[in-house]
Coordinates of C-alpha atoms in Angstrom, one line a residue:
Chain A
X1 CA 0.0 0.0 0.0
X2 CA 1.2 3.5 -1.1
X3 CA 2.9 4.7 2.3
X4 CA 1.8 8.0 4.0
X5 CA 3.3 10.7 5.4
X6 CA 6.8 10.5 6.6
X7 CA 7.0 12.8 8.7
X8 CA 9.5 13.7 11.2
X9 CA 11.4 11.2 9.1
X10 CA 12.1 13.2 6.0
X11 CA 15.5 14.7 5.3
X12 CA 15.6 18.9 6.3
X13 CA 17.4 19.0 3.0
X14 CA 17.5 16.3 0.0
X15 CA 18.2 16.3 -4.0
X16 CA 17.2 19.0 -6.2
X17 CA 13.6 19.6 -5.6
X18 CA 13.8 22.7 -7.8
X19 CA 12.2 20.6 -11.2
X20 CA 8.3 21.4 -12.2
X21 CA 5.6 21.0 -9.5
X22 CA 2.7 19.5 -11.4
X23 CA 0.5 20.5 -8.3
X24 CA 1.9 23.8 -7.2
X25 CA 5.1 25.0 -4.9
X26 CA 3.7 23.7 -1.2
X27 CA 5.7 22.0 0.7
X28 CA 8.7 24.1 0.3
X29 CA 8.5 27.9 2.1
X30 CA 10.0 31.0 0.8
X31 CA 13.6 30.2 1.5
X32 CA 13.3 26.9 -0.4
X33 CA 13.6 24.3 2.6
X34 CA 11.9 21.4 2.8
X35 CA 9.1 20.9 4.8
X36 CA 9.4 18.4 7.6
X37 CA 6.0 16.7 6.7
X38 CA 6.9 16.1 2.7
X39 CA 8.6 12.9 1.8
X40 CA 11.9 13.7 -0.4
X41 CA 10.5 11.2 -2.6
X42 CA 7.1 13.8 -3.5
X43 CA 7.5 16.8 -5.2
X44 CA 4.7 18.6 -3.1
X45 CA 2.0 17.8 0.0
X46 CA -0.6 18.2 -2.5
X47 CA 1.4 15.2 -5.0
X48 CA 1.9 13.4 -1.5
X49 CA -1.5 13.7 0.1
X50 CA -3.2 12.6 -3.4
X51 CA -0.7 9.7 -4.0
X52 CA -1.7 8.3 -0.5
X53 CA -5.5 9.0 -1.1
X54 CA -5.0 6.8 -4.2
X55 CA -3.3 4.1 -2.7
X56 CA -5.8 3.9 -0.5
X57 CA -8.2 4.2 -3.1
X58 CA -7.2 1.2 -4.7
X59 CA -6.5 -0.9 -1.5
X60 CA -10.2 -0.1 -1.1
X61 CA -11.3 -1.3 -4.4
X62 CA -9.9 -5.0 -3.7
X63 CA -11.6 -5.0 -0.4
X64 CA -14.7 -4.3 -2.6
X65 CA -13.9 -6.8 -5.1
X66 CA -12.6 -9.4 -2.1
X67 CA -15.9 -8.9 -0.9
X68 CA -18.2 -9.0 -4.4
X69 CA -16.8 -12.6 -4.2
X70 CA -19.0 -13.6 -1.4
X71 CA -21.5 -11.4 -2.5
X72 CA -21.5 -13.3 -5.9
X73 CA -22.0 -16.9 -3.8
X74 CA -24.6 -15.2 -1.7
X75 CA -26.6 -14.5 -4.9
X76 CA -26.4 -17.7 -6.6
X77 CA -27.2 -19.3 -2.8
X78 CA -30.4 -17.2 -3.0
X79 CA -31.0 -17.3 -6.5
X80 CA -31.3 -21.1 -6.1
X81 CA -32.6 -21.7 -2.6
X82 CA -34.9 -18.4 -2.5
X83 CA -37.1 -20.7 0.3
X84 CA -33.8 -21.1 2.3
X85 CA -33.1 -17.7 2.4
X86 CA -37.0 -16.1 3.3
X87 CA -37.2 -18.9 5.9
X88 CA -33.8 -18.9 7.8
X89 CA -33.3 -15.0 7.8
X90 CA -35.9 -15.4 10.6
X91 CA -33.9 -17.2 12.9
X92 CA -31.8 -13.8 12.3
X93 CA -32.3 -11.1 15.1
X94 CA -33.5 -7.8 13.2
X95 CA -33.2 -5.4 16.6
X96 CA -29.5 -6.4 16.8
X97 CA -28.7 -6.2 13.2
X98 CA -30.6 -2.7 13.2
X99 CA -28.7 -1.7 16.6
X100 CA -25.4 -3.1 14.8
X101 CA -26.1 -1.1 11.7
X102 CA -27.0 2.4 13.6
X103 CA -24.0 1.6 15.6
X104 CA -21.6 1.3 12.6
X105 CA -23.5 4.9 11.4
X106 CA -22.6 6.6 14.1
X107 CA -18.8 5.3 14.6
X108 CA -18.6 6.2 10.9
X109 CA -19.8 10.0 11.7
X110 CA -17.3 10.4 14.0
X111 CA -14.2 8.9 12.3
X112 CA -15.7 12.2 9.4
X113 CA -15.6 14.2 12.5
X114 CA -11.7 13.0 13.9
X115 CA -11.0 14.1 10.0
X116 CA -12.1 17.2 10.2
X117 CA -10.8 17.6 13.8
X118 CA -7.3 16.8 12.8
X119 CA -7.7 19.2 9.6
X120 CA -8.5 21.5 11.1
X121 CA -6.1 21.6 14.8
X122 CA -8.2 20.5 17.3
X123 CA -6.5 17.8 19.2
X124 CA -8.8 17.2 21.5
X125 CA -11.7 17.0 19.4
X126 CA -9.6 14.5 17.4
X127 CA -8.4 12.5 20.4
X128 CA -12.3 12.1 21.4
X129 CA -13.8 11.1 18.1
X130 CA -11.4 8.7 17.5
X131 CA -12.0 7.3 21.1
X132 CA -16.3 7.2 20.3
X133 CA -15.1 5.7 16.9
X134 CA -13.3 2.7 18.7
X135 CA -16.1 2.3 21.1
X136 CA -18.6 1.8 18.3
X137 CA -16.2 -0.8 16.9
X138 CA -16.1 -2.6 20.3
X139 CA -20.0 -2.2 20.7
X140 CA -20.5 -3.8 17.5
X141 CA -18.5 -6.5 18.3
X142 CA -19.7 -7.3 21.3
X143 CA -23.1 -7.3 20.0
X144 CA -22.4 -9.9 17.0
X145 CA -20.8 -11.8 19.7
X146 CA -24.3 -12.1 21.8
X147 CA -25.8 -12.9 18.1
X148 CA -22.8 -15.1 17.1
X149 CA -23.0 -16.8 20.6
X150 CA -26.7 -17.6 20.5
X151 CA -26.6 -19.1 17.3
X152 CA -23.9 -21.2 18.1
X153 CA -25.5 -22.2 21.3
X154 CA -28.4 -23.8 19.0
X155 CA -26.5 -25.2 16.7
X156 CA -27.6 -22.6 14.1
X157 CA -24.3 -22.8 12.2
X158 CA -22.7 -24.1 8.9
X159 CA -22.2 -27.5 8.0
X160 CA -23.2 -30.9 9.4
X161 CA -23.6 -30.1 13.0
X162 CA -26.8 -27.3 11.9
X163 CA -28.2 -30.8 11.6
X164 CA -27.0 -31.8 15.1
X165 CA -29.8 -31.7 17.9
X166 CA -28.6 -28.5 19.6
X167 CA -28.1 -28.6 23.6
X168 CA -26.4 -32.0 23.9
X169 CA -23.6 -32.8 25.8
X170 CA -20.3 -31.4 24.3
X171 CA -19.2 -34.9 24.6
X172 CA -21.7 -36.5 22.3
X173 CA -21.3 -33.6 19.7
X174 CA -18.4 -34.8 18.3
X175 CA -20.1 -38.3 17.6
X176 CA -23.3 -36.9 16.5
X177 CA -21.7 -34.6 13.9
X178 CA -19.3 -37.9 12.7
X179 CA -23.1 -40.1 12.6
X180 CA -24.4 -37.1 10.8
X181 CA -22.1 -36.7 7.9
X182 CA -23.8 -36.9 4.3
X183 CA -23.9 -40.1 3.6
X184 CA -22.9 -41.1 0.2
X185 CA -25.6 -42.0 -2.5
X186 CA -26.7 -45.6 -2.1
X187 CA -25.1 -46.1 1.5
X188 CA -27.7 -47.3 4.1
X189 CA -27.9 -45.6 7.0
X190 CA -28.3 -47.1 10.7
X191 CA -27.9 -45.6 14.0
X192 CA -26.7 -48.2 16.1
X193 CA -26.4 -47.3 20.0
X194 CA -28.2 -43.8 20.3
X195 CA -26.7 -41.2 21.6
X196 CA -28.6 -40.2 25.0
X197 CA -30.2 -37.3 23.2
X198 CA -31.8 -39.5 21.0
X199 CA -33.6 -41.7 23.9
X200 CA -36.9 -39.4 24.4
X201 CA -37.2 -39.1 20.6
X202 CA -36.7 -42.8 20.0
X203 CA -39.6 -43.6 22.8
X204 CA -41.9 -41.5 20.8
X205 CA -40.8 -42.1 17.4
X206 CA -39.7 -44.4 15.2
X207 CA -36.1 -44.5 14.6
X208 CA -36.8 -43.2 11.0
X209 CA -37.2 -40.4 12.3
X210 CA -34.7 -39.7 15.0
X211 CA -33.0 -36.5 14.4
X212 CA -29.5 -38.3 13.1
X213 CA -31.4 -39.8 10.3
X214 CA -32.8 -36.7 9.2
X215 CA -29.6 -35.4 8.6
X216 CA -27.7 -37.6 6.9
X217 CA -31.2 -37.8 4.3
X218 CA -31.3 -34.4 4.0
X219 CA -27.7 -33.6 3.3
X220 CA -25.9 -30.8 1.1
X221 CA -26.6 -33.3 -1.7
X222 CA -30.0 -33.2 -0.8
X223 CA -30.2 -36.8 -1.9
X224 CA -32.6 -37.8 0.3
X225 CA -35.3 -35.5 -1.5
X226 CA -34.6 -36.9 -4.6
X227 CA -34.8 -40.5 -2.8
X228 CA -38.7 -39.5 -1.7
X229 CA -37.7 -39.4 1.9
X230 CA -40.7 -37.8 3.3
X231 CA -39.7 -35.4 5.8
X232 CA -39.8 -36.5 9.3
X233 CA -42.9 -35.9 11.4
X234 CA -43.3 -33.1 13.9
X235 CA -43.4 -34.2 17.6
X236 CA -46.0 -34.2 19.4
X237 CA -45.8 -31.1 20.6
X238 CA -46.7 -28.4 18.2
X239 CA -43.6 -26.8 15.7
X240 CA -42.1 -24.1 17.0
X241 CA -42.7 -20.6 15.2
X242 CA -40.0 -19.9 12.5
X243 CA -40.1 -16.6 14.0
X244 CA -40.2 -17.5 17.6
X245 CA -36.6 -15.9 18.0
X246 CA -36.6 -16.3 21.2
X247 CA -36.1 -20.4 20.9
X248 CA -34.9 -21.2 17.3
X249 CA -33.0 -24.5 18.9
X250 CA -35.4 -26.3 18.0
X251 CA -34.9 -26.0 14.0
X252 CA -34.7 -29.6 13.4
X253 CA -38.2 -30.1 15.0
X254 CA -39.6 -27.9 12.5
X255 CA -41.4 -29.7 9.9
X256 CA -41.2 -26.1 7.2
X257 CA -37.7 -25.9 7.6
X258 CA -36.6 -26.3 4.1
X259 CA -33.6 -28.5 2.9
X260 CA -30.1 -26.8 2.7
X261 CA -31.2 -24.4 5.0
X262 CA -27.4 -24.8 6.6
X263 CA -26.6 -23.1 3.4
X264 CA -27.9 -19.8 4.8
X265 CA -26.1 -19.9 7.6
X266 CA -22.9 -20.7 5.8
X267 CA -22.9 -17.5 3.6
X268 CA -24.3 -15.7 6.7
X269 CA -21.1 -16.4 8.7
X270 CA -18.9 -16.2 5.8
X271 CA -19.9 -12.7 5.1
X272 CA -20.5 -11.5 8.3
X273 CA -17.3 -13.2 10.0
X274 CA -15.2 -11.8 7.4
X275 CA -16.7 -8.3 8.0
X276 CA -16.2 -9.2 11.5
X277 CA -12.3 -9.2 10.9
X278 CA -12.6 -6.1 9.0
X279 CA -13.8 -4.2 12.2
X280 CA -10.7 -6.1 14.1
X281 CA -8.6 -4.6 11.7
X282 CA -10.2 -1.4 12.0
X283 CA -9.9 -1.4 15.9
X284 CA -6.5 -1.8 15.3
X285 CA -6.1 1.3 12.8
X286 CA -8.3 3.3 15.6
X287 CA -6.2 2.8 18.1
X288 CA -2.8 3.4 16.2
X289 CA -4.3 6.3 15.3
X290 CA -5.1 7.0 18.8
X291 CA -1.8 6.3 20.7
X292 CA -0.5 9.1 17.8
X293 CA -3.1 11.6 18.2
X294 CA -2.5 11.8 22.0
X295 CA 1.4 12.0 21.1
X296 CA 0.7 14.9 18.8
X297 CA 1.3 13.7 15.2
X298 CA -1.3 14.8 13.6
X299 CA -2.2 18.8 12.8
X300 CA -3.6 20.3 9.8
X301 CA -0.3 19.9 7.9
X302 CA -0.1 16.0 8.6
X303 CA -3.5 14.0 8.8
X304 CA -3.4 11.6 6.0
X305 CA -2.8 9.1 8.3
X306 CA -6.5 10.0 10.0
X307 CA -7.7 10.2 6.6
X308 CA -7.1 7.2 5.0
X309 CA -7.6 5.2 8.3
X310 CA -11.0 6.9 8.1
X311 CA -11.6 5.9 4.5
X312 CA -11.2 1.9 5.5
X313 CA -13.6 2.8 8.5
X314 CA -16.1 4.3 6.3
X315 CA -15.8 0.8 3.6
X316 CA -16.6 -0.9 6.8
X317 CA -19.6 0.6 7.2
X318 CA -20.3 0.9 3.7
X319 CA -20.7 -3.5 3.6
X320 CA -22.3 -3.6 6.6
X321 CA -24.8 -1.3 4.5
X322 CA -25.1 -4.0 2.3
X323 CA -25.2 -7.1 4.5
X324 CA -27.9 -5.9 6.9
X325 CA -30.7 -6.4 4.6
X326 CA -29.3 -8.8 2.5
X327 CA -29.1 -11.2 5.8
X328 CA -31.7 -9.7 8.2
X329 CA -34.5 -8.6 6.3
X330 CA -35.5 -10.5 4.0
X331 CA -39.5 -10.7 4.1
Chain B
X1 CA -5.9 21.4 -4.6
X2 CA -8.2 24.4 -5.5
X3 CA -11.6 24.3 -3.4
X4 CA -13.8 27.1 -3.6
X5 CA -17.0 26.3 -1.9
X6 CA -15.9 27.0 1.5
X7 CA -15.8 30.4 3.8
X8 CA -16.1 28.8 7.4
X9 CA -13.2 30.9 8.5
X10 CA -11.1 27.9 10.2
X11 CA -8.0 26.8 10.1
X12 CA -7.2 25.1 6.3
X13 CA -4.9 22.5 5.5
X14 CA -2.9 23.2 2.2
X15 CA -4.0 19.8 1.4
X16 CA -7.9 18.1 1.4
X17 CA -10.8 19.0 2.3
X18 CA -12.6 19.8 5.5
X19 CA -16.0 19.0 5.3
X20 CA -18.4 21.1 7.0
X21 CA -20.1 19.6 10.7
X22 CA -23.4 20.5 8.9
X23 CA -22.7 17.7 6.1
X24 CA -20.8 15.1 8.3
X25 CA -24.6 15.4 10.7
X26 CA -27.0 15.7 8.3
X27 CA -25.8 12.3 6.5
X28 CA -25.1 10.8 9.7
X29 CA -28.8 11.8 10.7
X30 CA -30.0 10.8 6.9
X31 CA -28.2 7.5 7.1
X32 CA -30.2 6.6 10.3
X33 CA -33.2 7.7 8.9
X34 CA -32.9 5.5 5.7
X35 CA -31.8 2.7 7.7
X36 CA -35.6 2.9 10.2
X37 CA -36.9 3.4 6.8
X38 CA -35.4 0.3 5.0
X39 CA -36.2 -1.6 8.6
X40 CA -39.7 -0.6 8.0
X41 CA -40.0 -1.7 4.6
X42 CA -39.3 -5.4 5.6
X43 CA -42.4 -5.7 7.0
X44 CA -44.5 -4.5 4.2
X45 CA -45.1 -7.4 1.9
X46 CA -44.6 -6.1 -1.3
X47 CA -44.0 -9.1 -3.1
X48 CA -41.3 -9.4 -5.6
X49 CA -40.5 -5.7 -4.8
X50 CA -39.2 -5.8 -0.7
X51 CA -35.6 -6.7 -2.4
X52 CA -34.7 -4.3 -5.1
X53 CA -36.9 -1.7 -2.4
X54 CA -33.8 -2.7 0.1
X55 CA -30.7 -2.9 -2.2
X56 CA -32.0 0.9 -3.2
X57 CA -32.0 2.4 0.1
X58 CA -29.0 0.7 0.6
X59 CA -27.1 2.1 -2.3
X60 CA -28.4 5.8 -1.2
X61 CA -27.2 5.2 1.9
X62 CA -23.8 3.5 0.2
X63 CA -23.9 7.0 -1.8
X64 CA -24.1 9.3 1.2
X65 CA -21.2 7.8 2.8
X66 CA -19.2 7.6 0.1
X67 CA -19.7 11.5 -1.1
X68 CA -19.6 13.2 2.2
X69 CA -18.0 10.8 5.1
X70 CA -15.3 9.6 2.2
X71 CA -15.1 12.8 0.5
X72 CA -15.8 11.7 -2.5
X73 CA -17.7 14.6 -3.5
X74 CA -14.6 16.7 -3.0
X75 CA -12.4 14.1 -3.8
X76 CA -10.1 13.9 -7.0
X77 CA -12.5 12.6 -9.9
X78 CA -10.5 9.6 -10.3
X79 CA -10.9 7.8 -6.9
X80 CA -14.5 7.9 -7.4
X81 CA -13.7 5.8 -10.6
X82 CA -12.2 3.8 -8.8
X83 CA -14.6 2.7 -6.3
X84 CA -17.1 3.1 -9.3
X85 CA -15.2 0.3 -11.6
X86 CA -14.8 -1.7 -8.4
X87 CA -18.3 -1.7 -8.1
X88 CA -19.0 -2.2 -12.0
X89 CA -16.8 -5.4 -11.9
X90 CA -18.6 -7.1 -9.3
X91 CA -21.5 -6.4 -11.4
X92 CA -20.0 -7.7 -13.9
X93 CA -18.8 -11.1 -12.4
X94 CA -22.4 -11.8 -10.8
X95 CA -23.8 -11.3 -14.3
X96 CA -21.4 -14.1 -15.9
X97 CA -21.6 -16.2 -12.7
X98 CA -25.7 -16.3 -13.3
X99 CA -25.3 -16.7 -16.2
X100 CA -22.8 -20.0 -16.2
X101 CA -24.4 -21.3 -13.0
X102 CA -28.3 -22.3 -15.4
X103 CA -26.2 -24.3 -17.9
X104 CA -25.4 -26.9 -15.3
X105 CA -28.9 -26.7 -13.8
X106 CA -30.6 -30.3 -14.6
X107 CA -27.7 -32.3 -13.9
X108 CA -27.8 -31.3 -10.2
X109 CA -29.8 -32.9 -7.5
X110 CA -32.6 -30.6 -6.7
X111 CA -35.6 -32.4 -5.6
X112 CA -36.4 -33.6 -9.2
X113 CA -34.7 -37.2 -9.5
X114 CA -36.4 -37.8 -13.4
X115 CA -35.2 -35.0 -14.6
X116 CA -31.7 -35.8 -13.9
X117 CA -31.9 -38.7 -14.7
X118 CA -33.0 -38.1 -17.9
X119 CA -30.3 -35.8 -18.8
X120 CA -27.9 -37.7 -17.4
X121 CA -28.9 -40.9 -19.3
X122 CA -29.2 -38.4 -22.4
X123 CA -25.7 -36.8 -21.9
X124 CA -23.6 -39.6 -21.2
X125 CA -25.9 -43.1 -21.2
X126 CA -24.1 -45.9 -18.9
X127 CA -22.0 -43.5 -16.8
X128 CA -21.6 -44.8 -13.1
X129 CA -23.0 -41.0 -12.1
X130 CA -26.0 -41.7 -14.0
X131 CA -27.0 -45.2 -11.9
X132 CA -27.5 -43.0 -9.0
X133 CA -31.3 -42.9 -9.0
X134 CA -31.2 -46.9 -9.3
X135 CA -29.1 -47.7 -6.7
X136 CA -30.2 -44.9 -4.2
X137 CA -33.7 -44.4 -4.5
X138 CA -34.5 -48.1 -5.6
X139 CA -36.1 -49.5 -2.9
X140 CA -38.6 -46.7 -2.1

């Protein structure tokens, strides 16, 4: 990435910096001496602040593109499960997501406002934004925690343990997910020695039906569908409300849950997890950016560091933008 | 670089922008705004519609902070490009990934066992793939 501002580091006097300025004469003062915050290797701060805006620029552009990756799979994945998708987004908890997003707003109004603070020599103004901006980045991720946590809890996740009766013993996971595994076309399936989970479902129902079963029929090959498995009976109790989000653990109980419904939940952490990283990384930058403001970097003749930082913040929010409704509100 | 659209009477870099506190709040205030509206919208069936409804808030909003918290709108032309193009070629990848992804469509498993196995036994008669049906499903 291009690098920013050198300052303190550049030379008081380098080569011959008397050839054409494409962007004017700043950077040097009347006597001709350099200024501390220019690079030798710029002609001016004006060829210096754009080269770093660009860099950035383009750094940005491959996080878009990095990112139009998984939004490609996410629009095959609902272009071919559309069911999936309007079902499972319910097991999705719009308050949060809306909290989350409103959060991300806010942190991304004041990272605009630390800008503007350091253009413009307010240190302290600077020093506090930048401080609100990291504590939106820790509120968010403490909130997608609480979501992440609660989904993992009932086994709401990717792959063959979303088919995995959620709440058993940690123990018995680890078998159930190795009983569960799609099972190649043609293999016959048999549970042999139920897992303790399974007990109270086997007294009620046939083994057909016990919750191991299901999973291996209704694999990602969805083989089972095509093998006219009919889809196991609801207890005896009624099915839980799709949008009962208060208990979604019981998803496999749910006779309407559609097949490859995992699928949703694969893209969802995919996207999210990876724009979970991203506001990591950013908390990082923040507080950088921090420990440099309180040392007194930054003025209105050096903030390209505040600047650019800001400009990653601001793609942050700007997917977040876009996975919000593409993952929570879909009707 | 030349700006002339500014008499706040602060202090001004030689470099940038500074965007006035008036912008940076009113999109922060807009941004919330679209988002209860775009909340809101979700629970309005309107049918085929509630998606591109959402994916156009959410590129006004996109807009907003890209022109005034990213300074795009006082920004050198060409970085806009290049968010622009970044945009355009994800655009462009989805188009030629839904495009690709229909050709393979009746040779995959979806819930409609005769139909692939039809195509299969149309395609390539006798391959091992296309005995799947027999020797999975048979004894249903």
């Amino acid at each position: 990435m291009t690098q920013i501002a050198h300052d303190h580091k550049a030379p008081a006097h380098g080569h011959d910096h008397g050839h054409s300025h494409a962007h004017g004469s700043h950077g040097h003062d009347a006597h001709g001496h350099h200024d501390p915050n220019l690079a030798h290797h710029f002609d001016s701060l004006a060829q210096q602040f754009d080269s770093a805006k660009l860099g950035i620029w383009l750094f940005l552009a491959t996080e878009v593109l990095f990112f139009g990756g998984l939004f490609v799979a996410y629009a095959i994945l609902r272009m071919r499960f559309p069911e999936v998708f309007s079902y499972a987004s319910h097991y999705l908890d719009t308050i949060m997501g809306g909290i989350n997003t409103c959060v991300l707003i806010i942190s991304s109004l004041t990272m605009a406002l630390a800008v503007r603070y350091a253009q413009t020599d307010n240190r302290k103004g600077l020093i506090t934004c930048l401080v609100l901006t990291f504590l939106g980045a820790v509120g968010f991720l403490v909130i997608k925690y609480f979501e992440y946590s609660h989904k993992f809890h009932d086994n709401l996740v990717w792959g063959p343990k979303f088919y995995v009766p959620p709440h058993s013993a940690e123990g018995d996971l680890e078998a159930a997910v190795l009983k569960t595994a799609p099972a190649a076309p043609g293999t016959a399936i048999t549970v042999e020695n139920p897992a303790p989970w399974q007990v109270p479902d086997l007294a009620k129902k046939p083994a057909v039906d016990a919750s191991a079963v299901k999973a291996a029929s209704q694999g990602p090959s969805g083989v089972a569908r095509a093998n006219g498995t009919p889809a196991p009976a609801p207890a005896a109790e009624p099915a839980p409300d799709a949008k009962d989000q208060a208990h979604p653990g019981t998803h496999l109980e749910d006779a309407s849950m559609p097949p490859n419904t995992h699928l949703f939940f694969a893209i969802y952490y995919a996207m999210t997890g990876l724009h979970g990283i991203h506001v990591v990384a950013g908390m990082g930058i923040l507080a950088w950016l921090t420990w440099r403001a309180v040392r007194g970097d930054f003025s209105s003749k050096n903030f390209t560091a505040v600047d650019t930082g800001g400009l990653y913040w601001h793609i942050v929010d700007l997917i977040w933008i876009f996975l919000f409704p593409l993952f929570y509100l879909i009707h | 670089m030349a700006h002339h659209s500014h008499a706040e009477g602060e202090v001004h870099p030689e470099v940038g922008h500074v965007v006035p506190v008036r912008y940076l709040v009113g999109a922060g205030l807009a941004l919330i705004v679209l988002t209860a509206i775009t909340v809101a919208s979700h629970s309005v069936d309107m049918g085929e519609a509630n998606l591109p409804v959402a994916l156009a808030i959410a590129m006004v909003k996109a807009t907003i902070v890209a022109l005034i918290f990213m300074h795009l709108r006082w920004d050198r032309p060409f970085n806009l490009l290049v968010l622009v193009a970044s945009a355009l070629f994800v655009l462009l990848m989805l188009a030629f990934a839904g495009m690709d992804v229909h050709q393979y469509e009746p040779t995959i498993f979806n819930g409609n066992p005769t139909q692939v196995e039809q195509t299969l036994q149309a395609n390539a008669p006798g391959a091992p793939v296309a005995q799947v049906k027999s020797t999975n499903g048979g004894g249903t």
